[in-house]
Amino acid sequence: MTDSHLALAAHLSRTWLGGEAELETLAESAKGDQARLEGALSRWVGTHAVDIAGREVRALVTIGADNPWETVLRSAEGGCLSWLEDYGLPVREEERELAAFLYEYPGARRREIGVHIVEAFLHGFLSQSRTRRSRRRVRLNYCVGQEALAQEVLRALEERGLQAVVQQPQCLAWSGAYAMAHGADRAACLSAAALEALLRAYDLAYRRNSPELLDTCGMIGIGQFGEAAGVPGVLEGAYAPGGQRRSRLLELENAKREMEARYLAPSDLSFCKVAFPNLLVGENFPAVFDAFCDLNTMESEKYELIQQTLIDALDTCERVELEGAAGNDTRLTVMLRPLGDGSKETNFLNCGGDLNIPHGELFTTPVLAGTTGTLHVKEIYLKGVYFRDLKLEFRDGMIASYGCGGCADEPAGRAYVKEHLLQGHDTLPMGEFAIGSNTLAYAIARDMDLLPRMPILLAEKMGPHVAVGDPCFARGEDAPVYNLYDKKEMTARENERTGRRRTGEEVYTNVHTDITLAFDELARLDGVRPGGERVPILRDGRFVLPGTECLNEPLERGVQR
């Protein structure tokens, strides 16, 4: 028996399987033999698959008194914070302090934030050319300590006749290095027989809960940031699955995504994601929180009109070229889809501050053939994982090689990238190219020394970026989407890979991770027309396309600390 096996069993029990005492006994009986433990866990999962899947899917639709997370959220209040213990989660002092801070924050400001988030969520149906119909359920995710904000979102939803399906809140103790160490734990349960049992059980669970799933119209997520940057060393005791078990884990996650999409088609949903700082940002927390509250509640129409100018220029181009500066080795060519009728079609979607708060992005799905070169980012957080000197080499839109710094050696760096960015895949396509235009967000983060701590939700608005994995419209490619200002259809919704989705071939990766090239690391970004004429968009980290120069003002004047 090893402590790592007990930790694995405890994590699986808390987050997926239940049966804590039984799993602890299984871990003890394995006597430190990983293969023996994998066999025991797989047999247990095969026996309990219906309960495991049923519990997980029911949590996605349960509202009211039967939802334990909703019960805690509704009971939360300022002053005595004893209700935090009712979660049954490990609560850190920073989370207690955050809860106290938010309950002391001006009530009118909290109310404004909650209403803004819900209005942004509802605006997503308009901006994405979708309809809510009579569906009422909205999944609500938040972090421990954010209850005062989550309650305002809950109230604003109910005032609009919607019902929040409150999910288990994220806690600091189970994020960061802990989440990385346990990211592959479920693979330990996946023998071939256990996988088959789970696939049948999840199919049954989704069918049994289909009326409630069909009543779900989207998701709202309130995230957090503040952790100091740093690549962890070797995660001692982390479970490392063999190739077959890792493949089965990918198969399970892909199958679950496909099952849910039968009832919650991505092209039929809205969502809204927003992030606020936590106490980990340090002594300047109150000022940082105020700054990001202001940023997250800004109106975006002015900036969407500027982005339309960028789109009009890029729609005349066949490709985009990027080159790094100040020690950034980026040299990348991104191919754009040829437009059929430029008076009715566009390659880029103009994004305001609805689906992803704050505002400031225009994006497309690149053509894979000819998309080639190097993407280099000096520092970035991607889904809670820190990367230093991340380098990706693309060949015809696919990652051909990769690595990062901060690890013991080059093989360790490649392993780190494969585990935490490629998520076990041998390669990934470039699923998105975008330009983030929120220079105010960048200036705030830069001037408050927070750039390395920015979550990708914010970082993607702070410069040009690509996403590796599936396109933004994965599993929803056939639904037309129109820009609000020019009324053109955004037709770049698939690439050569997802275009084969009707052949029976597996074309989706279930990965979509944005990687931003910061303004200060950018020498140039040009559109290039079919005849070779260049359309300068950015030079030395500043917008130079006529009509976009006002975006540079925050970068030049800085932000008061």
PDB file of C-alpha atoms in Angstrom, residues 308 343-345 482-489:
ATOM      1  CA  GLN A 308     -16.115  45.578 -37.428  1.00  0.00           C
ATOM      2  CA  SER A 343     -21.475  41.014 -49.617  1.00  0.00           C
ATOM      3  CA  LYS A 344     -23.256  38.318 -47.610  1.00  0.00           C
ATOM      4  CA  GLU A 345     -20.466  36.300 -45.976  1.00  0.00           C
ATOM      5  CA  TYR A 482     -24.751  36.239 -38.347  1.00  0.00           C
ATOM      6  CA  ASN A 483     -22.832  39.292 -37.179  1.00  0.00           C
ATOM      7  CA  LEU A 484     -25.059  41.884 -35.527  1.00  0.00           C
ATOM      8  CA  TYR A 485     -23.646  44.925 -37.328  1.00  0.00           C
ATOM      9  CA  ASP A 486     -23.117  43.909 -40.949  1.00  0.00           C
ATOM     10  CA  LYS A 487     -25.750  41.108 -40.905  1.00  0.00           C
ATOM     11  CA  LYS A 488     -23.342  38.845 -42.800  1.00  0.00           C
ATOM     12  CA  GLU A 489     -23.240  35.104 -42.190  1.00  0.00           C
TER      13      GLU A 489
END
